[in-house]
PDB file of C-alpha atoms in Angstrom:
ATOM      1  CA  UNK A 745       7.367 -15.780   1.888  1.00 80.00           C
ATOM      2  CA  UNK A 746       8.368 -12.391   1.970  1.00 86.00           C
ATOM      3  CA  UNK A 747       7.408 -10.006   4.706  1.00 92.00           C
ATOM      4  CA  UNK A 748       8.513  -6.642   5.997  1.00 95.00           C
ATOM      5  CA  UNK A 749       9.432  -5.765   9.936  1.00 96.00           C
ATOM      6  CA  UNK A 750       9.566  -1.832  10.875  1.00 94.00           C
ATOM      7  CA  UNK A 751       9.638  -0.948  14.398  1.00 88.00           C
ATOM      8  CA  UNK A 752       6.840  -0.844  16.587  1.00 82.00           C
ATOM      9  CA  UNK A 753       4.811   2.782  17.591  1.00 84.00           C
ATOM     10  CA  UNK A 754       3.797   4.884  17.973  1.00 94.00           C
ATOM     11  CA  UNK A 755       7.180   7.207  18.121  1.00 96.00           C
ATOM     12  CA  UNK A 756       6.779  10.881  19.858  1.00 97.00           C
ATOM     13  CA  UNK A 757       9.468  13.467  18.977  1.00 97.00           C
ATOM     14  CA  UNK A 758       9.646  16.893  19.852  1.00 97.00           C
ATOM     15  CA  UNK A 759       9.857  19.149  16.993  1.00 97.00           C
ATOM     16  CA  UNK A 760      13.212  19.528  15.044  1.00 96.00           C
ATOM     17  CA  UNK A 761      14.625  16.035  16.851  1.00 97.00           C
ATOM     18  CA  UNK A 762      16.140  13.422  14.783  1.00 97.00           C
ATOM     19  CA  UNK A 763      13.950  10.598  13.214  1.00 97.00           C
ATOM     20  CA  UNK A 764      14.867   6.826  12.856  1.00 97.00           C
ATOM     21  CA  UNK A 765      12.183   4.407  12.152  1.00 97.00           C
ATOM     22  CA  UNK A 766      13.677   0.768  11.416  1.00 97.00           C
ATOM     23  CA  UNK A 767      13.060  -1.934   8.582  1.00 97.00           C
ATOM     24  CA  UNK A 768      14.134  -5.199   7.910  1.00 97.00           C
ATOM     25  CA  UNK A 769      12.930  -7.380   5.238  1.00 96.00           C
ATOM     26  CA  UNK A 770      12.903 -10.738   4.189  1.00 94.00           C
ATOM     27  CA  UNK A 771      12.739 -11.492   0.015  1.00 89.00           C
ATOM     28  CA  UNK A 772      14.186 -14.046  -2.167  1.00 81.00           C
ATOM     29  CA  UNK A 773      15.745 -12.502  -5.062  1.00 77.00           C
ATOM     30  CA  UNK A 774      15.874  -8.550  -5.415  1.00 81.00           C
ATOM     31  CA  UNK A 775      12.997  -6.584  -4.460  1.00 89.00           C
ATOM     32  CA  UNK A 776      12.591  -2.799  -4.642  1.00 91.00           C
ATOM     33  CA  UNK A 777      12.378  -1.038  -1.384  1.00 94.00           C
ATOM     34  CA  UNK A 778       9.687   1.808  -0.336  1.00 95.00           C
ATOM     35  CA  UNK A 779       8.336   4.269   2.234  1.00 97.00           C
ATOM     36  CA  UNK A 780       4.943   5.688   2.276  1.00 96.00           C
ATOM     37  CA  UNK A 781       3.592   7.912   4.641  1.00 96.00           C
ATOM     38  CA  UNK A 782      -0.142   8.298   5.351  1.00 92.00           C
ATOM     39  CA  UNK A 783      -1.308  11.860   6.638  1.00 91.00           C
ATOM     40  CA  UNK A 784      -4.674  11.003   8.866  1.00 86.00           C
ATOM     41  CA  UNK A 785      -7.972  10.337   6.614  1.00 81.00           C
ATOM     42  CA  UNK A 786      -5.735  10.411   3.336  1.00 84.00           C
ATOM     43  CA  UNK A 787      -4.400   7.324   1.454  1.00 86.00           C
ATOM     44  CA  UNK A 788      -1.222   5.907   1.431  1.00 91.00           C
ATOM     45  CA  UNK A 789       1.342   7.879  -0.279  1.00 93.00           C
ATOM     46  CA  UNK A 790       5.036   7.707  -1.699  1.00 93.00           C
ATOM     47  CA  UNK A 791       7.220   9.023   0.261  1.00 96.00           C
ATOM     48  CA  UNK A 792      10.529   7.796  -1.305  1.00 96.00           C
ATOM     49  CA  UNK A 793      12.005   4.176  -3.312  1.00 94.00           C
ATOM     50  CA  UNK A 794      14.970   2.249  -3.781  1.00 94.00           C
ATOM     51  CA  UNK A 795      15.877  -0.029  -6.768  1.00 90.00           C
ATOM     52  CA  UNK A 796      19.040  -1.516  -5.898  1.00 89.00           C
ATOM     53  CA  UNK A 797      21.600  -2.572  -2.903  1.00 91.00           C
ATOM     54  CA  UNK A 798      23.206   0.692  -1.939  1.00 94.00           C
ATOM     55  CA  UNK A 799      20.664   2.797  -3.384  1.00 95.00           C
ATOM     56  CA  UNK A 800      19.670   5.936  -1.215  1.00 97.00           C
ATOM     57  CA  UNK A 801      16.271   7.116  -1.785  1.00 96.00           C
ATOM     58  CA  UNK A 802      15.218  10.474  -0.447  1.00 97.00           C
ATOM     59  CA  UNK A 803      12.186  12.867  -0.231  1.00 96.00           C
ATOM     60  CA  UNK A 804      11.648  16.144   1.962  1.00 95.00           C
ATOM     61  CA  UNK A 805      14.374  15.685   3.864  1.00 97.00           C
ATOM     62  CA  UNK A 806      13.568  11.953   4.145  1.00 98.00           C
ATOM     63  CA  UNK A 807      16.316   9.449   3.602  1.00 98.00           C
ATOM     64  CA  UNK A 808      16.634   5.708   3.358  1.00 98.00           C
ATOM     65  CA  UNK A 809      19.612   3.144   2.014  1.00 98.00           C
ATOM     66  CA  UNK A 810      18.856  -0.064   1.001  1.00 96.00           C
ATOM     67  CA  UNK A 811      21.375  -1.996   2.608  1.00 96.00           C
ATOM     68  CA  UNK A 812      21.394  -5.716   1.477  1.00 92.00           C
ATOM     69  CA  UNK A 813      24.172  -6.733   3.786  1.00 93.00           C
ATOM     70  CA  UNK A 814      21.538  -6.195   6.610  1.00 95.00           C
ATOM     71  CA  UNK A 815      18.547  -6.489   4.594  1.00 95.00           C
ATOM     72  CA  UNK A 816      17.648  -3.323   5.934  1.00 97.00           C
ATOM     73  CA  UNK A 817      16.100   0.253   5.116  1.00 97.00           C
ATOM     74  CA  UNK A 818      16.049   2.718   7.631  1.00 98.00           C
ATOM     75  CA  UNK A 819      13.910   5.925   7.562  1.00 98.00           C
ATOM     76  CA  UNK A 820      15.834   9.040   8.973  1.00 98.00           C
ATOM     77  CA  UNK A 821      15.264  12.671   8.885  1.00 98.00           C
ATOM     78  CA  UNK A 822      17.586  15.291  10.604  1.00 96.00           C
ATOM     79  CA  UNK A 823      14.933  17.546  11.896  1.00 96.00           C
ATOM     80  CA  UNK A 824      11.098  16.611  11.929  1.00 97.00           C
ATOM     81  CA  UNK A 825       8.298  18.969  11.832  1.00 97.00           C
ATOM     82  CA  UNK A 826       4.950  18.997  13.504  1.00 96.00           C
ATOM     83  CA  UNK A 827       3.327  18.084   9.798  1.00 95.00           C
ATOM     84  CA  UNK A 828       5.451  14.810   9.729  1.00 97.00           C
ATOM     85  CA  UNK A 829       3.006  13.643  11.606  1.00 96.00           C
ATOM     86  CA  UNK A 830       1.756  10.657   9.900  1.00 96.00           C
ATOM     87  CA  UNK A 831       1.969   6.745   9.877  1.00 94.00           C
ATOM     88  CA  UNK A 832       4.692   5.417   8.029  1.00 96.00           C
ATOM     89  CA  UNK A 833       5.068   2.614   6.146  1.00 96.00           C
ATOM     90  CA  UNK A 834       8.255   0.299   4.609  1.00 97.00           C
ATOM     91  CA  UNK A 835       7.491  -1.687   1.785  1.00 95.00           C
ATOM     92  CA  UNK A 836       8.925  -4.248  -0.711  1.00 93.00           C
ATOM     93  CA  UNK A 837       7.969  -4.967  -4.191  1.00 89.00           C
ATOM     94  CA  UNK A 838       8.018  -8.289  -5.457  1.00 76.00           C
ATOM     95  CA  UNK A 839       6.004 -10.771  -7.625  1.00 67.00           C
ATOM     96  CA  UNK A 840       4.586 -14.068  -5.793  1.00 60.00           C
ATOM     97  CA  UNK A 841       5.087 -15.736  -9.101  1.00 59.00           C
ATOM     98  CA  UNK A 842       8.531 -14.603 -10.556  1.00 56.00           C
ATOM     99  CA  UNK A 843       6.472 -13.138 -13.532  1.00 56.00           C
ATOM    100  CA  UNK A 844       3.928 -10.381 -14.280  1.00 60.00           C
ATOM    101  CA  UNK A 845       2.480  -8.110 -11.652  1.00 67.00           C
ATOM    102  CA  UNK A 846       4.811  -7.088  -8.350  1.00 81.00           C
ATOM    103  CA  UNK A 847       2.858  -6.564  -5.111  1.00 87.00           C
ATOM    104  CA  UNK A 848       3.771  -4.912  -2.606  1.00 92.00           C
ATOM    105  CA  UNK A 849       4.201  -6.452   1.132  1.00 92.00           C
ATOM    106  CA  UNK A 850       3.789  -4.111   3.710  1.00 94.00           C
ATOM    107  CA  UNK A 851       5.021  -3.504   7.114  1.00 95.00           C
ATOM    108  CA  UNK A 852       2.559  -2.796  10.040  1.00 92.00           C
ATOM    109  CA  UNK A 853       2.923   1.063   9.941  1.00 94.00           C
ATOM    110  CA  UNK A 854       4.953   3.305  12.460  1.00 96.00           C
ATOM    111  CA  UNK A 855       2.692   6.263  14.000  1.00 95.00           C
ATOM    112  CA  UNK A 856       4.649   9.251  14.103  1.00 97.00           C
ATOM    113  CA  UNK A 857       3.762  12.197  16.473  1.00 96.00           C
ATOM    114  CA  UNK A 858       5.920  15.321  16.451  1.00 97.00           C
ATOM    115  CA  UNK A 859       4.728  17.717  19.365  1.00 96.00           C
ATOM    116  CA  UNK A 860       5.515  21.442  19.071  1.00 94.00           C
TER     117      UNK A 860
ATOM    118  CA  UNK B1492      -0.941  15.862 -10.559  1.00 71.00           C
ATOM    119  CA  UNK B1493      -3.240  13.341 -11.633  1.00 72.00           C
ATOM    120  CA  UNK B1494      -4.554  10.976  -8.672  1.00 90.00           C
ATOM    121  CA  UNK B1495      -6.714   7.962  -8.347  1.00 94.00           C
ATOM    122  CA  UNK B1496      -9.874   7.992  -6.939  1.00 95.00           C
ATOM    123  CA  UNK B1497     -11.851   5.703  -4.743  1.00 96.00           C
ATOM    124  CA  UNK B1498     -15.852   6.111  -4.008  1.00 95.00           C
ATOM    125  CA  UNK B1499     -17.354   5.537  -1.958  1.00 95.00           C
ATOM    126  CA  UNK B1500     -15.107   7.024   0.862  1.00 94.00           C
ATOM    127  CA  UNK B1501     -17.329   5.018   3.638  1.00 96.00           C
ATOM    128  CA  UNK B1502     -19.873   1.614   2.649  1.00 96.00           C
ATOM    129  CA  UNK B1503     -21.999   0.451   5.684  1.00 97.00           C
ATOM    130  CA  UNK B1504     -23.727  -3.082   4.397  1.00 95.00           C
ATOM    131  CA  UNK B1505     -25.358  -5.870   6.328  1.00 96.00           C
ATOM    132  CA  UNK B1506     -24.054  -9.326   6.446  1.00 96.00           C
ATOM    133  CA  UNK B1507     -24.795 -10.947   3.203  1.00 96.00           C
ATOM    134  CA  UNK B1508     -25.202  -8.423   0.926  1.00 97.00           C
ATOM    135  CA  UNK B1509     -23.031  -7.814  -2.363  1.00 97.00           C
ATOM    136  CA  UNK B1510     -21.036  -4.926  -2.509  1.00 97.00           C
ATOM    137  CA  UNK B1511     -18.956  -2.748  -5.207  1.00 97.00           C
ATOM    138  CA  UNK B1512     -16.177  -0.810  -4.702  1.00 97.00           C
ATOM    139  CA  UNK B1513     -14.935   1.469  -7.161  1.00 97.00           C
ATOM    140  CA  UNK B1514     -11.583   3.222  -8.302  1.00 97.00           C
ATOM    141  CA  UNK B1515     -10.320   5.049 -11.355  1.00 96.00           C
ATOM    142  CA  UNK B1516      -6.801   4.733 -11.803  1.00 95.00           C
ATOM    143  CA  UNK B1517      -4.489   7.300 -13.117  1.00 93.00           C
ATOM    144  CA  UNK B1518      -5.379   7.150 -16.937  1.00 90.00           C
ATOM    145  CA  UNK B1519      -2.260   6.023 -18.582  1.00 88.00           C
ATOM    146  CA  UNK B1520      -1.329   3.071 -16.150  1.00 91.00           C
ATOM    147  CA  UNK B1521      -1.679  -0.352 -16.791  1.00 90.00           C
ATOM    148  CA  UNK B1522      -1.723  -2.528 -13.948  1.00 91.00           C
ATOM    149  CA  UNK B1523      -4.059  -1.797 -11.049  1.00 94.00           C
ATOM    150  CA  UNK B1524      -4.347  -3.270  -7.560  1.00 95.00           C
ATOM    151  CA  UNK B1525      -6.851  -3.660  -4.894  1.00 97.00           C
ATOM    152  CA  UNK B1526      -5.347  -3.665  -0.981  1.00 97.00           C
ATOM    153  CA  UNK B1527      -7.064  -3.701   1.959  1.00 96.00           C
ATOM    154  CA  UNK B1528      -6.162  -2.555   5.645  1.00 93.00           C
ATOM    155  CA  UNK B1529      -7.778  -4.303   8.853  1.00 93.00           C
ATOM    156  CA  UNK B1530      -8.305  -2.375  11.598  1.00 88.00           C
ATOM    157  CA  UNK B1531      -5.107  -2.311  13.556  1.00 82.00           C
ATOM    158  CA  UNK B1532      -3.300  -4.810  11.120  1.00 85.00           C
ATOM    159  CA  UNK B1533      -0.962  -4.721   8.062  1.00 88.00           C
ATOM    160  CA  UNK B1534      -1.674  -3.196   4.475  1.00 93.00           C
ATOM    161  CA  UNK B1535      -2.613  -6.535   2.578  1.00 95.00           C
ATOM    162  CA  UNK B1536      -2.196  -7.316  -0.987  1.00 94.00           C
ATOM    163  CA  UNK B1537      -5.510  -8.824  -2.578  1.00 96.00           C
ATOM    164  CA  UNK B1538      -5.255  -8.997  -6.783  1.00 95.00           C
ATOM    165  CA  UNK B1539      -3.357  -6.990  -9.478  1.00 92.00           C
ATOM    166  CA  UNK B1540      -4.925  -6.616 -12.739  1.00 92.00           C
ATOM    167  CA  UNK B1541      -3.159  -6.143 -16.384  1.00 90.00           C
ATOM    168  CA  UNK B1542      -4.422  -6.411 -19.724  1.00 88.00           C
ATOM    169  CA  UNK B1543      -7.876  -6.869 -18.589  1.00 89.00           C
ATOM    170  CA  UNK B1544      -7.069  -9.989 -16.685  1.00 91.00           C
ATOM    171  CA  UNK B1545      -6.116 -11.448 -12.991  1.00 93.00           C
ATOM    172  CA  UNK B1546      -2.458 -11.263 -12.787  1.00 89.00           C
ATOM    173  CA  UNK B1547      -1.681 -12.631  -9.513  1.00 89.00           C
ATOM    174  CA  UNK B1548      -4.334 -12.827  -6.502  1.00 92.00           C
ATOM    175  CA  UNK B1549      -3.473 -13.570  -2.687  1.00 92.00           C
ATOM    176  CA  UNK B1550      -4.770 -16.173  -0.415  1.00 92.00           C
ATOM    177  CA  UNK B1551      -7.308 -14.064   0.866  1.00 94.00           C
ATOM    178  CA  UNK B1552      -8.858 -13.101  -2.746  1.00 95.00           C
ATOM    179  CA  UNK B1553     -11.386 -16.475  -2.467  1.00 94.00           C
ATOM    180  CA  UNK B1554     -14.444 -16.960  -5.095  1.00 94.00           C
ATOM    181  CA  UNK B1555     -16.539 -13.645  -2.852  1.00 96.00           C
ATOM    182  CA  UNK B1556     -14.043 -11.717  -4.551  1.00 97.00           C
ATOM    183  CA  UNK B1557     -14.156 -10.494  -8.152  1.00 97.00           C
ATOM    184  CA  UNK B1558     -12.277  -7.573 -10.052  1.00 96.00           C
ATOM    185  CA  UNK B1559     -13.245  -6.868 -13.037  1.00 94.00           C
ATOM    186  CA  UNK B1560     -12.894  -3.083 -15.633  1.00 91.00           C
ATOM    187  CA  UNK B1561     -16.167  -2.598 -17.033  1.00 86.00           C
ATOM    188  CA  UNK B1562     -15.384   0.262 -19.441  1.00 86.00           C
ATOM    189  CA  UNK B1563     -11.561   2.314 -19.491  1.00 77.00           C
ATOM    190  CA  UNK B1564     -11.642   4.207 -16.737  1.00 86.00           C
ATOM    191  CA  UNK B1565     -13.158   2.242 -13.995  1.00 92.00           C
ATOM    192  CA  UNK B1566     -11.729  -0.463 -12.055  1.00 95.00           C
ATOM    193  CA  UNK B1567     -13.807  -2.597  -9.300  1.00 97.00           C
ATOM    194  CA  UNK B1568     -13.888  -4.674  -6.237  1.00 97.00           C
ATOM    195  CA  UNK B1569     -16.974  -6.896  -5.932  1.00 97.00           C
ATOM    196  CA  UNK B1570     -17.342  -8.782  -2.490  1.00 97.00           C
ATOM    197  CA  UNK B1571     -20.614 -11.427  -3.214  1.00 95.00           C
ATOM    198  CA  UNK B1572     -21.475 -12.058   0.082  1.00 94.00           C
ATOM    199  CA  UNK B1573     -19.576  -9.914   2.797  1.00 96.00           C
ATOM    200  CA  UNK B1574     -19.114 -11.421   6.103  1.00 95.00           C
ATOM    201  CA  UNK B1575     -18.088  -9.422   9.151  1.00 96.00           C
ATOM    202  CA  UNK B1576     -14.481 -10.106   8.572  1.00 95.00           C
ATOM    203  CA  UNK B1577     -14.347  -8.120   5.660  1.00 96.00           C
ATOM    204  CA  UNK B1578     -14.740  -5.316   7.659  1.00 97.00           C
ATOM    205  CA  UNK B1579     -11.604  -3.418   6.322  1.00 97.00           C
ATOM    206  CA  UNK B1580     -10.285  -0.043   4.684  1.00 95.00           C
ATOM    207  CA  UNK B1581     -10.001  -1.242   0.754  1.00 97.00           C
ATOM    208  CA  UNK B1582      -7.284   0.936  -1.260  1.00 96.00           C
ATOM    209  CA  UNK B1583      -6.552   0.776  -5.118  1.00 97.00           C
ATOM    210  CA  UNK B1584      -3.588   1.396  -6.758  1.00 95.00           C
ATOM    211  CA  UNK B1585      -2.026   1.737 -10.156  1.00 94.00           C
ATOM    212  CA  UNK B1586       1.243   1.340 -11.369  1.00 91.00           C
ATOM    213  CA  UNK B1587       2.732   2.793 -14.911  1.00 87.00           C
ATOM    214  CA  UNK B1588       4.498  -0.514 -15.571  1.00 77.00           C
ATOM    215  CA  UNK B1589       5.100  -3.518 -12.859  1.00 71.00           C
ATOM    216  CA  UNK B1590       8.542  -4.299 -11.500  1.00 68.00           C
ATOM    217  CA  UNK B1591      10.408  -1.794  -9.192  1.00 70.00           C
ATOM    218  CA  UNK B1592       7.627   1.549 -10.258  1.00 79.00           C
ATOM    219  CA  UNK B1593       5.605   2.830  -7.462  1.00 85.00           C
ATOM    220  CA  UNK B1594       1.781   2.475  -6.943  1.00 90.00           C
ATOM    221  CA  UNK B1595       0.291   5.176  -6.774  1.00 93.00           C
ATOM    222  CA  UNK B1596      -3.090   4.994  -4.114  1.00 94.00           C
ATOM    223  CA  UNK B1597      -6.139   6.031  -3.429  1.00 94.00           C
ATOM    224  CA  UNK B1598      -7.497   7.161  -0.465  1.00 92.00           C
ATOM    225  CA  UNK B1599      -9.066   4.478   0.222  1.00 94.00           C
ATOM    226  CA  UNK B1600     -12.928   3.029   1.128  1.00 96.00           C
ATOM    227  CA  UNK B1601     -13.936   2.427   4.534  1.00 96.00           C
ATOM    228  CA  UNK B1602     -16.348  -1.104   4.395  1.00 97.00           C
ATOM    229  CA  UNK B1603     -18.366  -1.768   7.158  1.00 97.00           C
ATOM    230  CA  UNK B1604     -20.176  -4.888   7.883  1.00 96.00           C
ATOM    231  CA  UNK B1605     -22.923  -4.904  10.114  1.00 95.00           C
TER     232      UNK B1605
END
């Protein structure tokens, strides 16, 4: 089945130090690629998509490129900020079935602490 | 920007007993999800819903669960008889349209079995 592998965490940066947090996926056909970021006691929220192979998806300074050569996505960010911190998750979207309703799989969540 | 909402934010329930979760999705989206978190473990699909009907379920959505929209706003979880295991953190979604759209979440309910 389909299933999503980020890198384990947590991750501790120092403020304004360059973010990578790795995904790899597994999917038959062509899903759609996501990162959401969860703030603590808040829900999970969109942080930025991508539809198609070479598609670069980007959000406040977030970036990610689905890269279907290497079934990959990787979260980056130039320069994080103390309010980055958050857990973040990769995502696919898919539908078991072929038809109707995508779900999406999720990865286990990368804990992101950015000291001052 | 409109949101959806999830109550109640924290359930504490003894072994056995029913429970309902609730959600109202974003008003003008059509297919609507139910998740749920494990402590320490992966975001989990359970059901989608469109149309007013089961679109796809998981393995782990068994005959405790049932979804069901009681009126056109709402949009519920039932668990019939919860076990300890289904100690979790249960988030809704909602999607415009299915395919490659985002969900949009909640914030999610904290379950607690006792």
């Amino acid at each position: 089945g389909d299933s999503v592998t980020q890198m384990e965490g947590p991750v501790t940066l120092s403020e304004e130090a360059f973010l990578t947090i790795n995904c790899t996926y597994t999917a038959t056909g062509y899903p759609s690629l996501f990162w959401y970021v969860q703030y603590p006691g808040e829900g999970l929220q969109l942080l930025l998509k991508a539809t198609k192979a070479d598609d670069k998806g980007s959000n406040k300074g977030f970036e990610a490129t689905y890269r279907k050569e290497t079934t990959s996505f990787h979260l980056e960010k130039g320069s994080v900020q103390v309010s980055d911190s958050a857990v973040y998750f990769c995502a696919l979207s898919a539908s078991f079935s072929g038809a109707g309703s995508y779900q999406l799989t999720f990865g286990k969540g990368t804990k992101l602490s950015v000291i001052p | 920007e409109p949101e959806v909402t999830q109550t109640p934010s924290h359930q504490v329930t003894q072994m056995g007993q029913e429970v309902i979760l609730r959600c109202v999705p974003i008003s003008n989206h059509l297919y609507f999800y139910w998740y749920r978190q494990i402590l320490g473990q992966k975001v989990e699909f359970l059901v989608s819903f469109y149309n007013n009907e089961i679109s796809e379920k998981s393995e782990i959505f068994d005959d405790q669960f049932s979804v069901e929209r009681p009126d056109g706003s709402n949009f519920t979880l039932k668990i019939r008889s919860t076990k300890l295991e289904d100690s979790a953190m249960y988030f809704c979604a909602s999607s415009e349209i299915s395919g490659g759209q985002p969900q949009h979440f909640g914030d999610g309910t904290r379950l607690s079995i006792l």
